CSV table of C-alpha atoms and ligand atoms in Angstrom, one decimal:
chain,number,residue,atom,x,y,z
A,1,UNK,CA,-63.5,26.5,34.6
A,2,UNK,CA,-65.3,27.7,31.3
A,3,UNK,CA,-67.6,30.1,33.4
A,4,UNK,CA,-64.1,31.7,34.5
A,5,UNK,CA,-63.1,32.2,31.1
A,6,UNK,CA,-66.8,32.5,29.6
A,7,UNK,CA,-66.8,35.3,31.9
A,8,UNK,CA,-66.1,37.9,29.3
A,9,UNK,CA,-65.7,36.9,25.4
A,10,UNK,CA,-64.5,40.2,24.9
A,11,UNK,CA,-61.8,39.8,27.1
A,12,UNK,CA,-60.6,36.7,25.6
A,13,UNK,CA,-60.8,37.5,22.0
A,14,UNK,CA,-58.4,40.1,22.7
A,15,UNK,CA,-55.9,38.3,25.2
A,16,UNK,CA,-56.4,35.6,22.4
A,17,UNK,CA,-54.8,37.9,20.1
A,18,UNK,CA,-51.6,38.6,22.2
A,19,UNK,CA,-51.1,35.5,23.0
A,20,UNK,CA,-52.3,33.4,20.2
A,21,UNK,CA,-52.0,29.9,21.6
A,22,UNK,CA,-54.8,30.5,24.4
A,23,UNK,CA,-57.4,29.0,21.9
A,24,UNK,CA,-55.4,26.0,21.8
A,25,UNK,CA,-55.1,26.2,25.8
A,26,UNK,CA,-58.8,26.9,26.5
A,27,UNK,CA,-60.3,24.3,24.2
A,28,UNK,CA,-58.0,21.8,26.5
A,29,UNK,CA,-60.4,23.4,28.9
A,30,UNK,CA,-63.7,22.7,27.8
A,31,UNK,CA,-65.3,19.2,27.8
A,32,UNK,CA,-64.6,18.3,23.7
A,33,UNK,CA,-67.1,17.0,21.5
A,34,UNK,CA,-65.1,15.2,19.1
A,35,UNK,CA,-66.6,14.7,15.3
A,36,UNK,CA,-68.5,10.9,16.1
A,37,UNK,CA,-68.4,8.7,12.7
A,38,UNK,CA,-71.1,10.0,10.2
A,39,UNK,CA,-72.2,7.8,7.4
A,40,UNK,CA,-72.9,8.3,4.0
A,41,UNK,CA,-76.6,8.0,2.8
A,42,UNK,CA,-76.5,5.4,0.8
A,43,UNK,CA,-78.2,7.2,-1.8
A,44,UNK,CA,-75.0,9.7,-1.6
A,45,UNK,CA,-73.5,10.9,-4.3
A,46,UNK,CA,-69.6,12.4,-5.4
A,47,UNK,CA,-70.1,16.3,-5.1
A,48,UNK,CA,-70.0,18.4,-8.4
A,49,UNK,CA,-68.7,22.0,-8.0
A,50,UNK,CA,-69.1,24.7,-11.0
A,51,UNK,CA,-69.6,27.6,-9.3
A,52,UNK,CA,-68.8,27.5,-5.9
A,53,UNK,CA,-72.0,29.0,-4.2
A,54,UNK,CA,-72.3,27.9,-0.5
A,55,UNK,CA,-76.0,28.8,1.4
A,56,UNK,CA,-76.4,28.0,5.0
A,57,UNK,CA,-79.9,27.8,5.2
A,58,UNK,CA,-81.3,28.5,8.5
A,59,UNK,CA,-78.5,25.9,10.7
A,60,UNK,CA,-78.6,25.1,14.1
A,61,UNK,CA,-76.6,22.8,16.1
A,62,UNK,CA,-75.0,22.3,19.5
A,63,UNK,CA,-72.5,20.6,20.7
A,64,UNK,CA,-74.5,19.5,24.1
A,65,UNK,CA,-75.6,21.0,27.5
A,66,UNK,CA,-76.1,24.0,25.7
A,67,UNK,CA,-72.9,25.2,24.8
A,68,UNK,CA,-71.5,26.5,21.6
A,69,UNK,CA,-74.9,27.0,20.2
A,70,UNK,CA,-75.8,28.1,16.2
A,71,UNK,CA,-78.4,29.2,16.4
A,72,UNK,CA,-80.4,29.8,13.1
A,73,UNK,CA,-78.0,31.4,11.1
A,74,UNK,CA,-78.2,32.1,7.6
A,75,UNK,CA,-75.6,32.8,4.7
A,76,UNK,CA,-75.7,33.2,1.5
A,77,UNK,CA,-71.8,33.3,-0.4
A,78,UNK,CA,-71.8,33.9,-4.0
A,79,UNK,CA,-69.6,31.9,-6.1
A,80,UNK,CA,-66.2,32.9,-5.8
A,81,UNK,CA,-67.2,35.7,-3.2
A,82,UNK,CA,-64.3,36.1,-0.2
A,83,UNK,CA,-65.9,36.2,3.6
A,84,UNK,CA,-63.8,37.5,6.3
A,85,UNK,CA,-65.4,36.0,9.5
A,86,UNK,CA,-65.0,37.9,12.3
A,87,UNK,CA,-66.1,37.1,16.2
A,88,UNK,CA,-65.1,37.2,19.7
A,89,UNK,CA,-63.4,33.5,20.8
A,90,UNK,CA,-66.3,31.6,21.0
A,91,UNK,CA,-68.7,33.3,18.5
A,92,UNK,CA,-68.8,29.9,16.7
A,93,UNK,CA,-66.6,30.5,13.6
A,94,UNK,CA,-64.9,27.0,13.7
A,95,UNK,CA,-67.6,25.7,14.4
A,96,UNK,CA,-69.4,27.0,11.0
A,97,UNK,CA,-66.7,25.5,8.7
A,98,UNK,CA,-66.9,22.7,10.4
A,99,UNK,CA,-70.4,22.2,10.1
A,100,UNK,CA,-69.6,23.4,6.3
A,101,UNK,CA,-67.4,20.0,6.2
A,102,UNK,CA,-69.5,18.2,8.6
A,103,UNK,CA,-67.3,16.9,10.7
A,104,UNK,CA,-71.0,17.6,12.6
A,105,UNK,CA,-74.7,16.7,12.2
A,106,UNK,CA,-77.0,19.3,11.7
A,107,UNK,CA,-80.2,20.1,13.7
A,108,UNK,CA,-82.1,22.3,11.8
A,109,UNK,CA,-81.5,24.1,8.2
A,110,UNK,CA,-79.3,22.9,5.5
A,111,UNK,CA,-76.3,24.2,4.2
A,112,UNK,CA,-76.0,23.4,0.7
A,113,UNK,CA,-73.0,23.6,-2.5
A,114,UNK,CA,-73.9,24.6,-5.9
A,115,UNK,CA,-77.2,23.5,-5.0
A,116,UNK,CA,-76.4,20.1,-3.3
A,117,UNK,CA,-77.5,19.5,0.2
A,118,UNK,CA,-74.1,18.5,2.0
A,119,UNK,CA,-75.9,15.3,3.9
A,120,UNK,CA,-76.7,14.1,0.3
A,121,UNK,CA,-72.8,13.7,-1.2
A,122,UNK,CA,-70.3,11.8,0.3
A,123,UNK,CA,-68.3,12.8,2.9
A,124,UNK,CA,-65.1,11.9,0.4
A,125,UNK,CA,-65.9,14.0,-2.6
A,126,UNK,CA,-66.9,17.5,0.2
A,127,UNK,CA,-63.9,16.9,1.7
A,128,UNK,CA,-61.7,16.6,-1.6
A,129,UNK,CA,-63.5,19.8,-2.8
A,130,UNK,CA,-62.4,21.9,0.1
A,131,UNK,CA,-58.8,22.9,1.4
A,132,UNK,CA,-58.6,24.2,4.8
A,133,UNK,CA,-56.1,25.0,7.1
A,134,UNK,CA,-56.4,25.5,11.0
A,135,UNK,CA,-55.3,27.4,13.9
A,136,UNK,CA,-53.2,23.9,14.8
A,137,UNK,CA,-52.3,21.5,12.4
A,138,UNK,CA,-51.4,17.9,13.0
A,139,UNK,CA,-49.6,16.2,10.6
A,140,UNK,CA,-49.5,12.4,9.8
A,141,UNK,CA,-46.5,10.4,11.0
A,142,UNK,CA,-45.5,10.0,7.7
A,143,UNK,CA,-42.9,11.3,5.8
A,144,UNK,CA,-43.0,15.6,4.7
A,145,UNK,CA,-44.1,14.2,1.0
A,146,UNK,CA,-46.7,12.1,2.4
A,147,UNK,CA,-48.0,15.0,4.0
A,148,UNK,CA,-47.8,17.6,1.4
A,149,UNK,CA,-49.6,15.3,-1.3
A,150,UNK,CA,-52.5,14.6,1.3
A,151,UNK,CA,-55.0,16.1,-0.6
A,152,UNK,CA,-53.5,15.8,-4.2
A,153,UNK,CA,-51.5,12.5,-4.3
A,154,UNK,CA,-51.1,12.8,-7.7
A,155,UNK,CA,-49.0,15.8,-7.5
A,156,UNK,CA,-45.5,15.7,-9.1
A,157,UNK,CA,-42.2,16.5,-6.3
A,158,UNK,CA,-41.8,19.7,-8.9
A,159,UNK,CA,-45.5,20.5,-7.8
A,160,UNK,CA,-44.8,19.8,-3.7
A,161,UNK,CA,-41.4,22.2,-4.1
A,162,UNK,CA,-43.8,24.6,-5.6
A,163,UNK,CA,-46.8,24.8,-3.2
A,164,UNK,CA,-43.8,24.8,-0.7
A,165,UNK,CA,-41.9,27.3,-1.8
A,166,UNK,CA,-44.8,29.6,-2.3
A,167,UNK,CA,-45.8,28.7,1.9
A,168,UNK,CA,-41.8,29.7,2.9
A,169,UNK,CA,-41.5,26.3,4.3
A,170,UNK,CA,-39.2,24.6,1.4
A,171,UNK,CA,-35.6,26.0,2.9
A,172,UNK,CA,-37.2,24.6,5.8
A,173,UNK,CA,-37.8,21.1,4.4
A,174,UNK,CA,-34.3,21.2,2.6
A,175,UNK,CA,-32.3,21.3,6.0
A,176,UNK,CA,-34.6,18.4,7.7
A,177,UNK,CA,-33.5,15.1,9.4
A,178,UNK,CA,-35.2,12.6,11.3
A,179,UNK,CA,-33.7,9.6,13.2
A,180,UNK,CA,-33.4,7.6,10.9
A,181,UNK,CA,-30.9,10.0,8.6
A,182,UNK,CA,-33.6,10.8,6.4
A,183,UNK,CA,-33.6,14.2,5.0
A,184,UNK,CA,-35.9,16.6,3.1
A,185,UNK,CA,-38.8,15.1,1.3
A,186,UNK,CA,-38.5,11.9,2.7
A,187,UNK,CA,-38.0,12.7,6.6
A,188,UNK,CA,-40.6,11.9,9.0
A,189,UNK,CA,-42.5,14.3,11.1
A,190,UNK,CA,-45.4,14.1,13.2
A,191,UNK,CA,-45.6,12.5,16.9
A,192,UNK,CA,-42.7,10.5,16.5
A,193,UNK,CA,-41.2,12.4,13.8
A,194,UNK,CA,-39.4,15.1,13.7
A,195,UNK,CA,-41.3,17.7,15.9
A,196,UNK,CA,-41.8,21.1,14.4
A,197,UNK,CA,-42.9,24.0,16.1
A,198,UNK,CA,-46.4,25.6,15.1
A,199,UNK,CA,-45.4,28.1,12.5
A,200,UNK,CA,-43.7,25.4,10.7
A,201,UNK,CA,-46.7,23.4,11.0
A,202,UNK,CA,-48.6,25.8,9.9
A,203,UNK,CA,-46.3,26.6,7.0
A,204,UNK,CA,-46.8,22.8,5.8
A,205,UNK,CA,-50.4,23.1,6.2
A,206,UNK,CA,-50.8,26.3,3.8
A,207,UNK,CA,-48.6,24.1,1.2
A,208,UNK,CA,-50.5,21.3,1.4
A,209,UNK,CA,-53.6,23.7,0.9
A,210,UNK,CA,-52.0,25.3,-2.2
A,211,UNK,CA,-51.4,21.7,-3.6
A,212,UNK,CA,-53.9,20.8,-3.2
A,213,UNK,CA,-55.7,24.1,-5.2
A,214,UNK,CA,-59.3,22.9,-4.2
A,215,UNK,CA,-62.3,25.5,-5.6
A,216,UNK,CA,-63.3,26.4,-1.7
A,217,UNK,CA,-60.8,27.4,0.8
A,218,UNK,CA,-61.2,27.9,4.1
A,219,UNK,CA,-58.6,29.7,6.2
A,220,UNK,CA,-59.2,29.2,10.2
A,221,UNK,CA,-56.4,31.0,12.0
A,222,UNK,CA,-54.3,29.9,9.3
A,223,UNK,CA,-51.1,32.2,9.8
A,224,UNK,CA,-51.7,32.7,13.4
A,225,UNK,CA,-48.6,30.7,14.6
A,226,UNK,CA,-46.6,32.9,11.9
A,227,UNK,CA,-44.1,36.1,12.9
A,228,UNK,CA,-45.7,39.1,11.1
A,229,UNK,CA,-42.7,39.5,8.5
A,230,UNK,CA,-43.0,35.6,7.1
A,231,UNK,CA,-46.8,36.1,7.6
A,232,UNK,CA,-47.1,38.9,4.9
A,233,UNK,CA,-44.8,36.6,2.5
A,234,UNK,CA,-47.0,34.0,2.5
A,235,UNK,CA,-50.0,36.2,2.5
A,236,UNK,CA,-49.2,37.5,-0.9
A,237,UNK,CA,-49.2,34.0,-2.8
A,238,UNK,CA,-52.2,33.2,-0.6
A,239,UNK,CA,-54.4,36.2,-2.0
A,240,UNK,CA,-53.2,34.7,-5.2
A,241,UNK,CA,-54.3,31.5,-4.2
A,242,UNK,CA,-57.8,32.8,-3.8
A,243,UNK,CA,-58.4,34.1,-6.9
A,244,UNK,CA,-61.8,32.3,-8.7
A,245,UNK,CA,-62.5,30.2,-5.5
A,246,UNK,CA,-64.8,30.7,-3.1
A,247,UNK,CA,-63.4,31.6,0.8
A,248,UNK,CA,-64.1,31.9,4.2
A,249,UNK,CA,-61.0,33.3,6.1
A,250,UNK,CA,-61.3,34.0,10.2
A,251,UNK,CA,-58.7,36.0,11.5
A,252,UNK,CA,-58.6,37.7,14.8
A,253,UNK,CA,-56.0,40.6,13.2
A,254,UNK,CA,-58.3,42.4,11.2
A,255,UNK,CA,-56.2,44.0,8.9
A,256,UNK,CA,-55.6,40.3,7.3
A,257,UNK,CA,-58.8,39.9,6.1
A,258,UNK,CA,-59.9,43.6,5.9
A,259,UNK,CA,-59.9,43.8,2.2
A,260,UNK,CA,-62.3,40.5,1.8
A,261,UNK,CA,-65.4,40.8,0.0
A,262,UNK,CA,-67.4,40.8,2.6
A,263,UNK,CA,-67.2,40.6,6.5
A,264,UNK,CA,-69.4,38.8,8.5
A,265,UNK,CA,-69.4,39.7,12.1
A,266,UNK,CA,-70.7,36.6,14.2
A,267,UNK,CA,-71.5,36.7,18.3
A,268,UNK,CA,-72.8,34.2,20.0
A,269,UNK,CA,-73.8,32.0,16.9
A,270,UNK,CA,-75.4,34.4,15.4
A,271,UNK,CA,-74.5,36.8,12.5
A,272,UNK,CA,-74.6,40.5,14.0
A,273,UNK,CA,-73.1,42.7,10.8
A,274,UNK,CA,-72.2,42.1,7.4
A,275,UNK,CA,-70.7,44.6,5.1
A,276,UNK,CA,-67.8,45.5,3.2
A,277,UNK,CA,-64.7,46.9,5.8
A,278,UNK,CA,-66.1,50.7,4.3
A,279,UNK,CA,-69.4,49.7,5.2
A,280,UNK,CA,-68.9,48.8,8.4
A,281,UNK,CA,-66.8,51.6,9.4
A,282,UNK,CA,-69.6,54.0,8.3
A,283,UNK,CA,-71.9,52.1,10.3
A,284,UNK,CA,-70.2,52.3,13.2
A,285,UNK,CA,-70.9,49.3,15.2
A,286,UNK,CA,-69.0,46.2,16.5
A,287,UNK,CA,-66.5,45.9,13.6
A,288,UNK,CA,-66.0,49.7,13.6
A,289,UNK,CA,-65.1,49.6,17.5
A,290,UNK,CA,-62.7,46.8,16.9
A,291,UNK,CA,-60.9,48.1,13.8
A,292,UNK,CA,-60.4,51.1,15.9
A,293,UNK,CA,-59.2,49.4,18.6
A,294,UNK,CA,-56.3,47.3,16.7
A,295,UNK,CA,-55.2,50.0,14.8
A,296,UNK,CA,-54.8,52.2,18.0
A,297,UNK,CA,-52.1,50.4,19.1
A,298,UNK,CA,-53.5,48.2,21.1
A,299,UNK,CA,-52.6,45.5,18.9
A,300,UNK,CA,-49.9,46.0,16.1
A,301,UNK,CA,-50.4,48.7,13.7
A,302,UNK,CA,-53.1,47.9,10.8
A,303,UNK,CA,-53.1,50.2,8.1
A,304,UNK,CA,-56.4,50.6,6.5
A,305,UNK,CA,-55.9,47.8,3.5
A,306,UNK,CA,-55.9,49.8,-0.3
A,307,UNK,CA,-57.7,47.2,-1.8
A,308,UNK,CA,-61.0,47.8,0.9
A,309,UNK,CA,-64.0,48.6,-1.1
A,310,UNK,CA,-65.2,52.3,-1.0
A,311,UNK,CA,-68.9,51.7,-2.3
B,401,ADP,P1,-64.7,30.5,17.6
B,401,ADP,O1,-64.0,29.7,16.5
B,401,ADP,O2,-65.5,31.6,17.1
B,401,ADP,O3,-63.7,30.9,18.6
B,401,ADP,P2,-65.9,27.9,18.2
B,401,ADP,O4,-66.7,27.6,17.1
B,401,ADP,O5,-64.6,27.2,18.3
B,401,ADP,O6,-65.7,29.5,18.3
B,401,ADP,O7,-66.7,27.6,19.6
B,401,ADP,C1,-68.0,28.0,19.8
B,401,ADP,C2,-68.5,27.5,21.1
B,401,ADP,O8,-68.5,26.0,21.0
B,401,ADP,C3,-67.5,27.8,22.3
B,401,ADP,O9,-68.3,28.0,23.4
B,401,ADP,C4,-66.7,26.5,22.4
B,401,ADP,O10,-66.3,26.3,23.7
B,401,ADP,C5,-67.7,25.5,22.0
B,401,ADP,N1,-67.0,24.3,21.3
B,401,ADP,C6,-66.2,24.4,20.2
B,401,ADP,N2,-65.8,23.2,19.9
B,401,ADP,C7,-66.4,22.3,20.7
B,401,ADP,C8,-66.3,20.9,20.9
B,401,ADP,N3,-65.6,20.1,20.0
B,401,ADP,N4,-67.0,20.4,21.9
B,401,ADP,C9,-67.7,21.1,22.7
B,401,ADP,N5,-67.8,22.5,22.7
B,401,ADP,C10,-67.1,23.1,21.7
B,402,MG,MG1,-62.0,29.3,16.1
């Protein structure tokens, strides 16, 4: 079944676009590796951040039989630098933050924070240090609060209203009710919960992140499931939310992630152009063909973002 999808990446990266769920559908697909337990060294020790530098040094990994193969890739982000990672489905973008969170064993290389080798700290503290939020988020069968303070659960309910104000999810929250008559805060969601649909999901998710203000953030798909109008709402406070960390944002609508730092174009698990969004215009290549492409109306409309670098 893969080969009939793998038949053109291309092809799916841009269906994927229109109908933004297909990741979702096609992983369903594919034989999953899920993340198997990795232990601590014993020797490991709590991950200390100042700067926020991440190097992947030279990584390779599969998942098995071959497929979804890194395949000596290198990257060097400067501390508090913002990468907009950019690929056909399949490229292996999850897959690198993953790796950056190692949810999997490396084969080869290192990819290392502020100078520490991630297979050295423990898996606690990396975690702690890094907010991410996905293309689908699951939540906990626990109640909203429980699920907003996930990643900070010493945050105050003034802090929670906040963060979820800021993701357009607390009018939301305000007019919930599970089962068992309780409302707001305190209402249950998850499998048995409550069941939201993926924007508001997804809305929960980006609170949590904000909450949680960790000094890397990684957004994967993280508005995807969002209509375009609550999308550039929350995009605001979420360019606000970036300021002095370090990120790594994939989008497949380039016009979110246009105005990064730096773009890092990655096929087939390798890196194939990196530049600002000026640079890679003037150069013309893969980036340049799909900017054109989504702001010719073959997507929605992308106006060329004012904050792009012209070096
Ligand atoms: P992207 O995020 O760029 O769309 P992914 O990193 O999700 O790409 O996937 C890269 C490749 O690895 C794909 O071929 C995909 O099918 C495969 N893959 C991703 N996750 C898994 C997994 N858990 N188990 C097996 N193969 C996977
Ligand atoms: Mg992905």
């Amino acid at each position: 079944v893969m080969r009939l999808w793998g038949m053109s990446q291309w092809i799916m990266w841009e269906v994927s676009a229109l109908f933004e769920n297909i990741g979702t559908v096609q992983d369903g697909m594919a034989t999953l590796s899920l993340p198997r337990q990795i232990e601590d060294s014993p020797e490991a020790k709590p991950l200390a951040i100042d700067r926020g530098e991440i190097v992947f040094d030279h990584i390779r990994f599969h998942y098995g039989k071959g497929s979804g193969v890194i395949d000596d890739l290198s990257l060097h982000i400067r501390p508090g630098e913002k990468i907009g990672l950019i690929g056909p489905s399949g490229a292996g973008k999850s897959t690198l933050v993953n790796l950056l969170l190692r949810f999997f064993e490396l084969e080869g290389g290192a990819i290392r924070i502020d100078g520490q080798d991630i297979a050295d700290v423990t898996q606690e503290s990396l975690r702690a240090k890094i907010g991410m939020v996905t293309q689908d988020t699951s939540l906990l069968h626990r109640s909203v609060r429980d699920n907003l303070l996930y990643g900070r659960p010493d945050a105050t309910d003034d802090m929670a209203w906040q963060a979820a104000k800021q993701a357009h999810v607390a009018e939301f929250i305000e007019s919930l009710r599970d089962i068992h008559g309780r409302r707001g805060f305190e209402a249950h969601v998850g499998e048995r919960g409550v069941k939201l649909s993926g924007g508001q999901r997804q809305r929960l998710a980006i609170a949590r992140v904000m909450l949680k203000d960790a000094p890397i953030l990684i957004l994967d798909e993280a508005t995807s499931a969002l209509d375009s109008d609550v999308e550039a709402a929350i995009q605001e406070n979420l360019d606000q939310l970036m300021r002095g960390k370090t990120v790594i944002a994939i989008a497949h609508r380039l016009s979110t992630i246009a105005a990064m730092d730096r773009l890092v174009v990655m096929e087939q698990g390798r890196i194939v152009e990196q530049g600002s969004h000026a640079e890679l215009i003037r150069q013309n290549g893969l980036y340049a063909r799909l900017w054109r492409r989504q702001s010719g109306g073959f997507l929605e409309a992308a106006t060329t973002p004012s904050s792009a670098h012209e070096a």
